[in-house]
Amino acid sequence: MSKVLIVAEHSGNQLNQSTARCLSCAREIDPAGADVVVFGSNCGEVAHQAAALEGVARVLTVEREENQAALAAIIAPQLAVIAADHDYILGPSTTFGKDLMPRTAALLGVGQVSDLMAVTGPRQFQRPVYAGNAIVTVEVPEGLKVVATVRTASFKPAAEGGAASIVPNQVAAELPAHTRFIELRTGGGDARPDLQTARIVLSGGRGVGSGENFKLLFALADRIGAAVGASRAAVDAGFVPNDMQVGQTGKIIAPEVYFAFGISGAIQHLTGIKDAGLIVAVNKDPEASIFQVADIGLVADLFEVIPALDKKLG
Amino acid sequence: MGENREWNVKKIMVCLKRVVDYNVRIRLRPDGSGVVTDGVKMSVNPFDEIALEEALRIREGGSPVEILVVSIGPADCQQQLRTGLAMGADRALLIESDIQVEPLIAAKAILKVIEREQPDLVLLGKQAIDDDCNQTGQMLAALWQRPQATFASKLEIVDGRATVTREVDAGLEVINVDLPAVVTTDLRLNEPRYVKLPDIMKAKKKPLQTESLASLGIDLEPRIRVLKYEEPAPRQKGVMVADVDALVAALRDKGIFN
């Protein structure tokens, strides 16, 4: 019986890597390992992928028709039942986990540690606040279950090599009929990775000059498998849509490598990227504040640099 | 935008949190007990502002909707509620508290107000830009036993149901929920209007009611203790390179693009 329970995130047939990252966090809480619960209508494939991760004690599956789409209102009451015997319930800090875990915590009558980034004691954790401009250490009092979303960028994925048993579960929970899944629209068929999970992100700022010029970034991104983001200035100027905005009021991201092209580096932008593994800045203005946080800086015209990079990295 | 588009939505409740303005570079108190807020510009949480804007647009879509803005916090939160009234809300309620209110307590307090006010829709930001918790809407929906539609980038209400487009990691997810429901708003939903001076004057005459958090009779015991605030680890000093060749070499040196 593991102390820690992890909620698997998956697409129906593919386990999301965030689950393996949660597992690394779980093993810092309890090296003995963790249980993984898979909710779905047909969990077989995903359950096998979870069982193969090193450190998984058991894979619990909960199969029912209503679980096909991961709706928080449907999953949370079942998760609250499954979690009855666990002390720690972890989910990824992705939109899936952010939607589901607080609803579950409230059903269990406890709080939630959001974006858990480090385990500093059995019931003590660190998490970022103010878009990463401060780190708080929090403690969950004895006797209360710990519910947390795990900041996936802070933990490496657990290796494969496990052979956990898969245990089907029946959950007696009353499920609401008030919420219906309609559809999932995934980026109009283009294969460009998502901003929040991409290894590499290329972002453009006001210096890119126009929406048309953003095509340069898209071309380079597609060649190296990167996602494309933008500064608030570029969004406000109408070059690209809001959903590409990186920054405190946009998306807060932590890719392995972040390229900032023609971005001056306003505070609100920097707070959205400060957890990137490596920040590369290209700007004509040597005084741009982006250079103060960049690991590699190049004072140059982005319209010369991007095509050159395209040639050399392609 | 049919005439009867929101025939059934009569009252919308919007939650507004007072936070340090997003343009302010925060400073920590030397004893690590929190963030300096004295003399710092405070604003309505930007995501909550989007929630209020959406409520105003639903009203402007044709139906006579009453919009109530609610905040929890110290007496100074009246400033943010006045901003909400100036944007167009009809009345305001401050649940006054000088203690740190964690999301579960906020959800319980809001639920008390819901029980009294019976709104058809509760709108709030997906997260506050101070504690970045992203919990209150979901917790409220759980305790209220009603639907939640988080991270909304589009909201349409027809015949007592809301169709909500949600910004999820994989793209856009569309769900349909019965009302009443809790909807948490994402950045793309709308662009909030600017408040004009005459509206600020008008807002001074709108009703703003205050009651104490303690009077609601909910359990105020924190479920999570905040021990200390610290600066994040500083980044190592970077290097400047001379040209694209040197940039590519530096990237390869770091093990990227081998």
Coordinates of C-alpha atoms in Angstrom, one line a residue:
Chain A
M1 CA 0.0 0.0 0.0
S2 CA 1.7 3.2 -1.1
K3 CA 1.3 6.4 0.7
V4 CA 1.3 8.4 -2.5
L5 CA -1.3 8.4 -5.3
I6 CA -0.6 10.0 -8.7
V7 CA -3.4 10.8 -11.2
A8 CA -2.3 9.8 -14.7
E9 CA -2.8 12.3 -17.5
H10 CA -3.3 10.7 -20.8
S11 CA -4.9 11.1 -24.3
G12 CA -6.9 7.9 -24.3
N13 CA -4.1 5.7 -25.6
Q14 CA -0.9 7.7 -24.7
L15 CA 0.3 8.4 -21.1
N16 CA 1.4 12.1 -20.8
Q17 CA 5.0 12.5 -19.8
S18 CA 3.8 14.7 -16.9
T19 CA 2.9 11.5 -15.1
A20 CA 6.5 10.3 -15.1
R21 CA 7.6 13.6 -13.8
C22 CA 5.0 13.4 -10.9
L23 CA 6.4 10.0 -10.1
S24 CA 9.9 11.6 -9.6
C25 CA 8.3 14.0 -7.2
A26 CA 6.4 11.2 -5.4
R27 CA 9.6 9.3 -4.8
E28 CA 11.1 12.3 -3.1
I29 CA 8.2 12.1 -0.7
D30 CA 8.4 8.3 -0.4
P31 CA 11.3 6.4 -2.1
A32 CA 9.3 3.2 -1.9
G33 CA 7.1 4.3 -4.8
A34 CA 3.6 5.4 -5.6
D35 CA 0.3 4.1 -6.9
V36 CA -0.9 5.6 -10.2
V37 CA -4.6 5.8 -11.0
V38 CA -5.9 5.9 -14.5
F39 CA -9.4 7.1 -15.3
G40 CA -10.8 6.4 -18.7
S41 CA -13.3 4.4 -20.8
N42 CA -10.7 1.9 -22.0
C43 CA -7.5 2.2 -19.9
G44 CA -5.5 -0.9 -21.0
E45 CA -2.8 0.7 -23.1
V46 CA -2.2 3.7 -20.8
A47 CA -2.2 1.4 -17.7
H48 CA 0.6 -0.7 -19.3
Q49 CA 2.6 2.4 -20.0
A50 CA 2.2 3.5 -16.4
A51 CA 3.0 0.1 -15.1
A52 CA 6.3 0.2 -17.0
L53 CA 7.6 3.3 -15.1
E54 CA 10.2 2.6 -12.4
G55 CA 8.8 3.2 -8.9
V56 CA 5.1 2.5 -9.6
A57 CA 3.8 0.1 -7.0
R58 CA 0.3 -0.5 -8.5
V59 CA -1.7 0.9 -11.4
L60 CA -5.3 1.4 -10.4
T61 CA -7.7 1.6 -13.3
V62 CA -11.2 3.0 -13.2
E63 CA -13.0 2.3 -16.4
R64 CA -16.4 3.6 -17.2
E65 CA -18.0 5.3 -20.2
E66 CA -18.3 8.7 -18.4
N67 CA -14.6 8.8 -17.9
Q68 CA -13.8 9.0 -21.6
A69 CA -13.2 12.8 -21.5
A70 CA -11.3 13.9 -18.4
L71 CA -14.0 16.3 -17.0
A72 CA -13.1 17.4 -13.5
A73 CA -16.7 17.4 -12.3
I74 CA -16.9 13.6 -13.3
I75 CA -13.4 12.5 -12.2
A76 CA -13.1 14.4 -8.9
P77 CA -15.7 12.5 -7.0
Q78 CA -14.2 9.2 -8.1
L79 CA -10.7 10.3 -7.3
A80 CA -11.8 11.4 -3.8
V81 CA -13.0 7.8 -3.2
I82 CA -9.9 6.2 -4.5
A83 CA -7.7 8.6 -2.5
A84 CA -9.3 7.6 0.8
D85 CA -6.4 5.4 1.7
H86 CA -3.6 7.6 0.5
D87 CA -1.8 10.4 2.4
Y88 CA -0.6 12.3 -0.7
I89 CA -2.5 12.8 -3.9
L90 CA -0.5 14.3 -6.8
G91 CA -1.5 15.5 -10.2
P92 CA 0.5 17.4 -12.8
S93 CA 0.4 21.2 -12.9
T94 CA -1.0 21.1 -16.4
T95 CA -4.5 22.3 -17.4
F96 CA -5.7 18.8 -16.7
G97 CA -4.3 18.7 -13.2
K98 CA -5.1 22.4 -12.5
D99 CA -8.8 21.7 -13.4
L100 CA -9.1 18.4 -11.5
M101 CA -7.0 18.6 -8.3
P102 CA -8.6 21.7 -6.5
R103 CA -12.0 20.2 -7.1
T104 CA -10.8 17.0 -5.5
A105 CA -9.1 18.8 -2.6
A106 CA -12.3 20.6 -1.8
L107 CA -14.3 17.4 -1.8
L108 CA -11.7 16.0 0.6
G109 CA -11.9 19.1 2.8
V110 CA -8.3 20.0 2.4
G111 CA -6.2 22.7 0.7
Q112 CA -3.9 22.3 -2.3
V113 CA -0.2 22.9 -2.8
S114 CA -0.2 24.4 -6.3
D115 CA 2.9 24.1 -8.6
L116 CA 4.9 22.0 -6.1
M117 CA 8.6 22.6 -7.2
A118 CA 10.6 21.0 -4.4
V119 CA 10.0 18.6 -1.5
T120 CA 11.8 20.0 1.6
G121 CA 10.3 17.8 4.3
P122 CA 7.7 15.0 4.7
R123 CA 4.9 17.6 4.7
Q124 CA 6.9 20.7 3.6
F125 CA 7.2 21.9 0.1
Q126 CA 8.3 24.9 -2.0
R127 CA 6.2 26.6 -4.6
P128 CA 6.5 29.7 -6.7
V129 CA 4.3 32.8 -6.2
Y130 CA 4.1 36.1 -8.0
A131 CA 5.0 34.4 -11.3
G132 CA 8.1 33.0 -9.8
N133 CA 9.4 36.2 -8.3
A134 CA 9.2 34.7 -4.9
I135 CA 9.3 31.2 -3.5
V136 CA 7.2 30.2 -0.5
T137 CA 7.8 27.2 1.8
V138 CA 4.5 25.7 2.9
E139 CA 3.6 23.0 5.3
V140 CA 0.5 20.9 5.4
P141 CA -0.5 20.1 9.1
E142 CA -0.4 16.6 10.4
G143 CA -3.6 14.6 9.9
L144 CA -4.6 16.3 6.7
K145 CA -4.2 14.8 3.3
V146 CA -1.7 16.5 1.0
V147 CA -3.2 17.4 -2.4
A148 CA -0.7 19.0 -4.8
T149 CA -0.2 19.8 -8.4
V150 CA 3.4 19.2 -9.4
R151 CA 5.3 21.7 -11.4
T152 CA 6.4 19.4 -14.1
A153 CA 9.4 21.5 -15.2
S154 CA 10.9 21.0 -11.8
F155 CA 11.2 17.2 -12.0
K156 CA 12.8 14.8 -14.5
P157 CA 10.6 12.0 -15.9
A158 CA 11.0 8.7 -14.0
A159 CA 12.8 6.0 -16.0
E160 CA 11.2 2.9 -17.4
G161 CA 11.9 -0.5 -16.1
G162 CA 9.1 -1.2 -13.7
A163 CA 6.5 -4.0 -13.9
A164 CA 3.7 -2.9 -11.6
S165 CA 0.5 -4.9 -11.3
I166 CA -2.6 -3.4 -12.8
V167 CA -5.6 -3.5 -10.6
P168 CA -9.1 -2.7 -12.0
N169 CA -11.3 -0.7 -9.6
Q170 CA -15.0 -0.2 -9.3
V171 CA -15.8 3.2 -7.7
A172 CA -19.2 3.7 -6.0
A173 CA -19.5 7.5 -6.6
E174 CA -22.5 9.3 -7.8
L175 CA -21.6 11.2 -10.9
P176 CA -23.2 14.5 -12.0
A177 CA -25.0 14.9 -15.3
H178 CA -24.5 18.7 -15.5
T179 CA -21.3 18.7 -17.5
R180 CA -20.9 17.5 -21.1
F181 CA -17.8 17.2 -23.2
I182 CA -18.4 18.6 -26.8
E183 CA -15.0 18.5 -28.6
L184 CA -11.3 19.1 -28.4
R185 CA -9.8 21.2 -31.1
T186 CA -6.0 20.7 -31.4
G187 CA -4.2 23.6 -33.2
G188 CA -5.7 23.2 -36.7
G189 CA -3.6 20.2 -37.7
D190 CA -0.2 21.9 -37.5
A191 CA 2.3 19.8 -35.6
R192 CA 4.0 22.7 -33.8
P193 CA 4.4 21.8 -30.1
D194 CA 2.5 23.5 -27.4
L195 CA 4.1 26.5 -25.7
Q196 CA 3.8 25.1 -22.2
T197 CA 5.3 21.7 -22.9
A198 CA 7.8 22.5 -25.7
R199 CA 11.5 21.8 -25.1
I200 CA 12.4 24.9 -27.2
V201 CA 10.4 28.1 -27.5
L202 CA 11.1 30.9 -29.9
S203 CA 9.5 34.2 -29.0
G204 CA 9.3 37.5 -30.9
G205 CA 8.7 41.0 -29.6
R206 CA 7.9 44.4 -31.0
G207 CA 11.2 44.2 -32.8
V208 CA 9.8 41.6 -35.2
G209 CA 7.8 44.5 -36.7
S210 CA 4.7 42.7 -38.1
G211 CA 2.6 39.6 -38.2
E212 CA 4.1 38.9 -41.6
N213 CA 7.6 38.9 -40.2
F214 CA 6.6 36.3 -37.6
K215 CA 6.6 33.8 -40.4
L216 CA 10.4 33.8 -40.1
L217 CA 10.0 32.6 -36.5
F218 CA 7.5 30.0 -37.5
A219 CA 9.8 28.6 -40.2
L220 CA 12.7 28.3 -37.9
A221 CA 10.5 26.8 -35.2
D222 CA 9.2 24.2 -37.5
R223 CA 12.7 23.3 -38.6
I224 CA 14.0 22.7 -35.0
G225 CA 10.7 21.5 -33.5
A226 CA 10.1 24.5 -31.3
A227 CA 6.9 26.3 -30.2
V228 CA 6.4 30.0 -30.9
G229 CA 5.6 32.7 -28.4
A230 CA 5.4 36.4 -28.2
S231 CA 5.8 39.3 -25.8
R232 CA 2.9 41.4 -24.7
A233 CA 4.1 44.2 -26.9
A234 CA 3.9 42.0 -30.0
V235 CA 0.4 40.9 -29.0
D236 CA -0.8 44.4 -28.2
A237 CA 0.6 45.5 -31.6
G238 CA -1.7 42.9 -33.2
F239 CA 1.2 40.9 -34.8
V240 CA -0.1 37.6 -33.2
P241 CA -3.0 36.4 -31.1
N242 CA -3.2 36.6 -27.3
D243 CA -2.8 32.8 -26.8
M244 CA 0.9 33.2 -27.9
Q245 CA 1.6 35.7 -25.1
V246 CA 4.4 34.7 -22.7
G247 CA 4.6 36.6 -19.5
Q248 CA 2.9 37.2 -16.2
T249 CA -0.5 37.8 -17.6
G250 CA 0.1 35.3 -20.5
K251 CA 1.7 32.0 -20.3
I252 CA 4.4 31.2 -17.7
I253 CA 6.7 28.7 -19.3
A254 CA 9.8 26.7 -18.4
P255 CA 11.3 25.3 -21.6
E256 CA 14.8 23.9 -21.8
V257 CA 15.8 26.7 -24.2
Y258 CA 14.1 30.0 -24.8
F259 CA 15.0 32.3 -27.6
A260 CA 13.9 36.0 -27.3
F261 CA 14.1 37.8 -30.7
G262 CA 13.5 41.6 -30.6
I263 CA 12.1 41.5 -27.1
S264 CA 13.2 44.3 -24.8
G265 CA 12.5 42.4 -21.6
A266 CA 9.8 44.1 -19.6
I267 CA 9.4 42.7 -16.1
Q268 CA 6.1 41.2 -16.9
H269 CA 7.7 39.2 -19.7
L270 CA 10.8 38.2 -17.7
T271 CA 8.6 36.7 -15.0
G272 CA 7.1 34.4 -17.6
I273 CA 10.4 32.9 -18.7
K274 CA 12.7 33.0 -15.7
D275 CA 12.5 29.3 -15.1
A276 CA 13.7 28.5 -18.6
G277 CA 16.8 26.3 -18.6
L278 CA 18.7 28.5 -21.0
I279 CA 17.7 32.0 -22.2
V280 CA 19.1 33.2 -25.5
A281 CA 18.5 36.9 -26.4
V282 CA 18.9 38.6 -29.8
N283 CA 18.3 42.3 -29.9
K284 CA 19.7 45.3 -31.8
D285 CA 19.7 47.4 -28.6
P286 CA 22.7 46.5 -26.4
E287 CA 20.9 48.2 -23.4
A288 CA 17.8 46.0 -23.6
S289 CA 17.1 44.6 -20.2
I290 CA 16.6 41.1 -21.7
F291 CA 20.4 40.8 -21.7
Q292 CA 20.5 41.0 -17.9
V293 CA 18.7 37.6 -17.6
A294 CA 20.0 36.0 -20.8
D295 CA 22.5 33.2 -20.6
I296 CA 23.7 33.9 -24.1
G297 CA 23.2 37.3 -25.6
L298 CA 23.8 38.6 -29.2
V299 CA 23.5 42.2 -30.1
A300 CA 22.4 41.9 -33.8
D301 CA 19.6 42.4 -36.2
L302 CA 17.1 39.5 -35.8
F303 CA 16.4 39.7 -39.5
E304 CA 19.9 38.6 -40.2
V305 CA 20.2 36.2 -37.3
I306 CA 17.1 34.1 -37.9
P307 CA 17.8 33.2 -41.5
A308 CA 21.4 32.4 -40.5
L309 CA 20.2 30.2 -37.6
D310 CA 17.8 28.5 -40.0
K311 CA 20.7 27.6 -42.2
K312 CA 23.1 26.4 -39.5
L313 CA 20.6 24.5 -37.3
G314 CA 18.5 23.1 -40.1
Chain B
M1 CA -26.9 37.9 -30.0
G2 CA -30.6 37.0 -30.1
E3 CA -33.0 38.9 -28.0
N4 CA -33.6 36.0 -25.7
R5 CA -30.0 34.8 -25.6
E6 CA -29.6 35.0 -21.8
W7 CA -33.2 35.0 -20.8
N8 CA -32.5 32.9 -17.9
V9 CA -29.5 34.6 -16.5
K10 CA -30.8 37.2 -14.0
K11 CA -27.9 37.6 -11.7
I12 CA -24.2 37.2 -12.2
M13 CA -21.7 37.3 -9.3
V14 CA -18.1 38.3 -10.1
C15 CA -15.3 37.8 -7.6
L16 CA -12.6 40.5 -7.6
K17 CA -9.3 40.0 -5.7
R18 CA -7.1 42.9 -4.7
V19 CA -3.5 42.2 -5.8
V20 CA -0.2 44.0 -6.3
D21 CA -0.4 45.6 -9.7
Y22 CA 1.2 43.4 -12.4
N23 CA 3.6 46.1 -13.4
V24 CA 5.2 46.3 -9.9
R25 CA 8.4 44.5 -9.2
I26 CA 7.6 42.9 -5.9
R27 CA 9.9 43.2 -2.8
L28 CA 10.0 40.7 0.1
R29 CA 9.8 41.8 3.7
P30 CA 13.2 41.3 5.3
D31 CA 11.8 38.8 7.8
G32 CA 10.5 36.6 5.0
S33 CA 6.9 36.9 6.2
G34 CA 5.5 38.1 2.9
V35 CA 5.6 40.8 0.2
V36 CA 5.9 44.5 0.8
T37 CA 2.5 46.1 0.0
D38 CA 2.8 49.5 1.9
G39 CA 2.9 52.3 -0.7
V40 CA 2.7 49.7 -3.5
K41 CA 0.1 50.1 -6.3
M42 CA -2.7 47.6 -5.9
S43 CA -5.2 46.6 -8.6
V44 CA -8.0 44.3 -9.4
N45 CA -6.5 40.9 -10.4
P46 CA -6.3 41.1 -14.2
F47 CA -8.0 37.8 -14.7
D48 CA -10.9 38.9 -12.5
E49 CA -11.2 42.1 -14.5
I50 CA -11.7 39.9 -17.6
A51 CA -14.4 38.0 -15.6
L52 CA -16.2 41.3 -14.9
E53 CA -15.9 42.5 -18.5
E54 CA -17.6 39.2 -19.6
A55 CA -20.5 39.8 -17.2
L56 CA -20.9 43.3 -18.6
R57 CA -20.9 42.0 -22.1
I58 CA -23.6 39.4 -21.3
R59 CA -25.7 42.2 -19.9
E60 CA -25.0 44.3 -23.0
G61 CA -26.0 41.3 -25.1
G62 CA -29.6 42.2 -24.3
S63 CA -30.9 40.8 -21.0
P64 CA -31.4 42.7 -17.8
V65 CA -28.8 41.1 -15.6
E66 CA -27.8 42.3 -12.1
I67 CA -24.1 42.2 -11.6
L68 CA -22.7 41.8 -8.1
V69 CA -19.0 42.1 -7.4
V70 CA -17.6 40.4 -4.3
S71 CA -14.2 40.7 -2.7
I72 CA -12.6 39.2 0.4
G73 CA -9.8 41.0 2.2
P74 CA -9.0 44.2 4.2
A75 CA -11.0 47.3 4.1
D76 CA -8.8 48.7 1.3
C77 CA -10.4 46.2 -1.1
Q78 CA -13.2 48.8 -1.3
Q79 CA -11.0 50.5 -3.9
Q80 CA -11.0 47.5 -6.2
L81 CA -14.8 47.1 -5.7
R82 CA -15.3 50.7 -6.6
T83 CA -13.3 50.0 -9.8
G84 CA -15.7 47.1 -10.5
L85 CA -18.7 49.4 -9.9
A86 CA -17.1 52.0 -12.2
M87 CA -16.7 49.4 -14.9
G88 CA -20.4 48.8 -14.6
A89 CA -21.3 46.4 -11.8
D90 CA -24.5 47.3 -10.0
R91 CA -23.5 46.6 -6.4
A92 CA -20.6 45.4 -4.3
L93 CA -20.0 43.3 -1.3
L94 CA -16.8 43.2 0.8
I95 CA -16.2 40.3 3.1
E96 CA -13.7 42.0 5.4
S97 CA -10.8 40.0 6.8
D98 CA -7.4 40.8 8.0
I99 CA -6.2 37.2 8.0
Q100 CA -4.6 35.5 5.0
V101 CA -7.5 33.9 3.2
E102 CA -6.5 30.7 1.4
P103 CA -8.5 29.5 -1.6
L104 CA -10.5 26.9 0.4
I105 CA -11.7 29.5 2.9
A106 CA -12.4 32.0 0.0
A107 CA -14.5 29.3 -1.7
K108 CA -16.5 28.6 1.5
A109 CA -17.1 32.3 2.1
I110 CA -18.2 32.8 -1.5
L111 CA -20.5 29.9 -1.2
K112 CA -22.2 31.6 1.8
V113 CA -22.9 34.6 -0.4
I114 CA -24.1 32.4 -3.2
E115 CA -26.6 30.7 -0.9
R116 CA -28.1 34.1 -0.1
E117 CA -27.8 35.7 -3.5
Q118 CA -28.7 32.7 -5.8
P119 CA -26.7 33.9 -8.8
D120 CA -27.1 32.0 -12.1
L121 CA -23.5 32.4 -13.0
V122 CA -20.3 33.0 -11.0
L123 CA -17.4 34.4 -12.9
L124 CA -13.8 34.8 -11.5
G125 CA -10.3 34.8 -12.9
K126 CA -8.5 31.5 -13.4
Q127 CA -5.9 32.5 -10.9
A128 CA -4.8 35.5 -8.9
I129 CA -1.4 36.9 -9.9
D130 CA -0.2 37.1 -6.3
D131 CA -0.4 33.5 -4.9
D132 CA -0.9 32.0 -8.4
C133 CA -3.0 29.2 -6.8
N134 CA -5.5 28.6 -9.5
Q135 CA -7.9 26.9 -7.1
T136 CA -10.8 29.0 -5.9
G137 CA -13.2 28.6 -8.8
Q138 CA -12.7 24.8 -8.8
M139 CA -13.1 24.5 -5.0
L140 CA -16.2 26.7 -5.1
A141 CA -17.8 24.6 -7.8
A142 CA -17.0 21.4 -5.8
L143 CA -18.6 22.7 -2.6
W144 CA -21.5 24.2 -4.5
Q145 CA -21.9 20.8 -6.3
R146 CA -22.2 22.7 -9.6
P147 CA -20.3 22.6 -12.9
Q148 CA -17.0 24.3 -13.4
A149 CA -15.7 25.6 -16.7
T150 CA -12.1 26.7 -16.1
F151 CA -9.7 28.7 -18.3
A152 CA -12.6 30.0 -20.5
S153 CA -11.7 31.8 -23.7
K154 CA -15.2 31.9 -25.1
L155 CA -18.6 31.8 -23.3
E156 CA -22.0 31.4 -24.9
I157 CA -25.2 31.1 -22.9
V158 CA -28.4 29.6 -24.4
D159 CA -31.4 28.2 -22.7
G160 CA -30.0 27.8 -19.2
R161 CA -26.8 26.2 -20.4
A162 CA -23.3 27.6 -21.1
T163 CA -21.1 26.4 -23.9
V164 CA -17.5 27.2 -22.9
T165 CA -14.4 27.0 -24.9
R166 CA -11.5 26.2 -22.6
E167 CA -7.8 26.9 -23.2
V168 CA -6.1 23.6 -22.5
D169 CA -2.6 22.4 -23.1
A170 CA -3.6 20.4 -26.1
G171 CA -5.6 23.2 -27.8
L172 CA -9.2 24.3 -27.2
E173 CA -11.7 22.1 -25.4
V174 CA -15.4 22.8 -25.7
I175 CA -17.8 21.8 -22.9
N176 CA -21.4 22.4 -22.2
V177 CA -22.6 22.9 -18.6
D178 CA -26.0 23.5 -16.9
L179 CA -26.4 26.8 -15.0
P180 CA -25.8 27.8 -12.4
A181 CA -22.1 27.2 -12.9
V182 CA -18.7 28.6 -12.0
V183 CA -16.6 29.9 -15.0
T184 CA -13.0 30.9 -14.5
T185 CA -11.6 33.2 -17.1
D186 CA -8.5 33.1 -19.2
L187 CA -6.6 35.9 -20.9
R188 CA -8.1 35.5 -24.3
L189 CA -11.8 35.8 -23.3
N190 CA -12.0 39.5 -23.8
E191 CA -10.2 42.8 -23.3
P192 CA -11.5 44.7 -20.3
R193 CA -12.8 48.3 -20.9
Y194 CA -11.1 51.3 -19.5
V195 CA -12.9 53.1 -16.7
K196 CA -13.9 56.7 -17.6
L197 CA -14.0 59.5 -15.1
P198 CA -17.8 60.0 -15.2
D199 CA -18.2 56.3 -14.4
I200 CA -15.9 56.7 -11.4
M201 CA -18.1 59.5 -10.1
K202 CA -21.2 57.4 -10.7
A203 CA -19.7 54.4 -8.9
K204 CA -19.4 56.4 -5.7
K205 CA -23.2 56.4 -5.4
K206 CA -23.6 52.7 -6.0
P207 CA -24.2 50.4 -3.0
L208 CA -21.1 48.8 -1.4
Q209 CA -22.0 46.6 1.6
T210 CA -19.5 45.3 4.1
E211 CA -19.6 42.3 6.4
S212 CA -16.9 40.5 8.4
L213 CA -15.6 37.1 7.3
A214 CA -15.9 35.9 10.9
S215 CA -19.7 36.6 10.8
L216 CA -20.2 34.0 8.0
G217 CA -19.6 31.2 10.5
I218 CA -17.2 29.1 8.4
D219 CA -14.1 27.3 9.6
L220 CA -11.2 29.7 9.2
E221 CA -8.4 27.3 10.3
P222 CA -5.8 27.3 7.5
R223 CA -5.2 23.9 5.8
I224 CA -1.8 25.0 4.5
R225 CA 0.7 27.0 6.6
V226 CA 3.0 29.4 4.8
L227 CA 6.3 29.3 6.6
K228 CA 8.5 31.8 4.7
Y229 CA 9.0 33.8 1.5
E230 CA 12.3 33.8 -0.2
E231 CA 13.9 35.2 -3.3
P232 CA 14.3 32.7 -6.1
A233 CA 17.8 31.5 -6.8
P234 CA 19.5 34.1 -9.0
R235 CA 20.4 33.1 -12.5
Q236 CA 24.1 32.8 -13.3
K237 CA 25.7 35.6 -15.2
G238 CA 25.4 35.0 -19.0
V239 CA 27.8 35.6 -21.8
M240 CA 27.6 37.9 -24.8
V241 CA 28.6 36.4 -28.2
A242 CA 29.9 38.3 -31.2
D243 CA 28.0 36.7 -34.1
V244 CA 25.7 33.9 -35.2
D245 CA 28.6 31.4 -35.6
A246 CA 29.6 32.1 -32.0
L247 CA 25.9 31.7 -30.9
V248 CA 25.6 28.4 -32.6
A249 CA 28.9 27.2 -31.1
A250 CA 27.7 28.3 -27.7
L251 CA 24.4 26.4 -28.1
R252 CA 26.3 23.3 -29.3
D253 CA 28.6 23.7 -26.3
K254 CA 25.6 23.5 -24.0
G255 CA 24.5 20.2 -25.6
I256 CA 21.7 21.8 -27.6
F257 CA 21.5 21.1 -31.4
N258 CA 24.2 18.5 -31.6

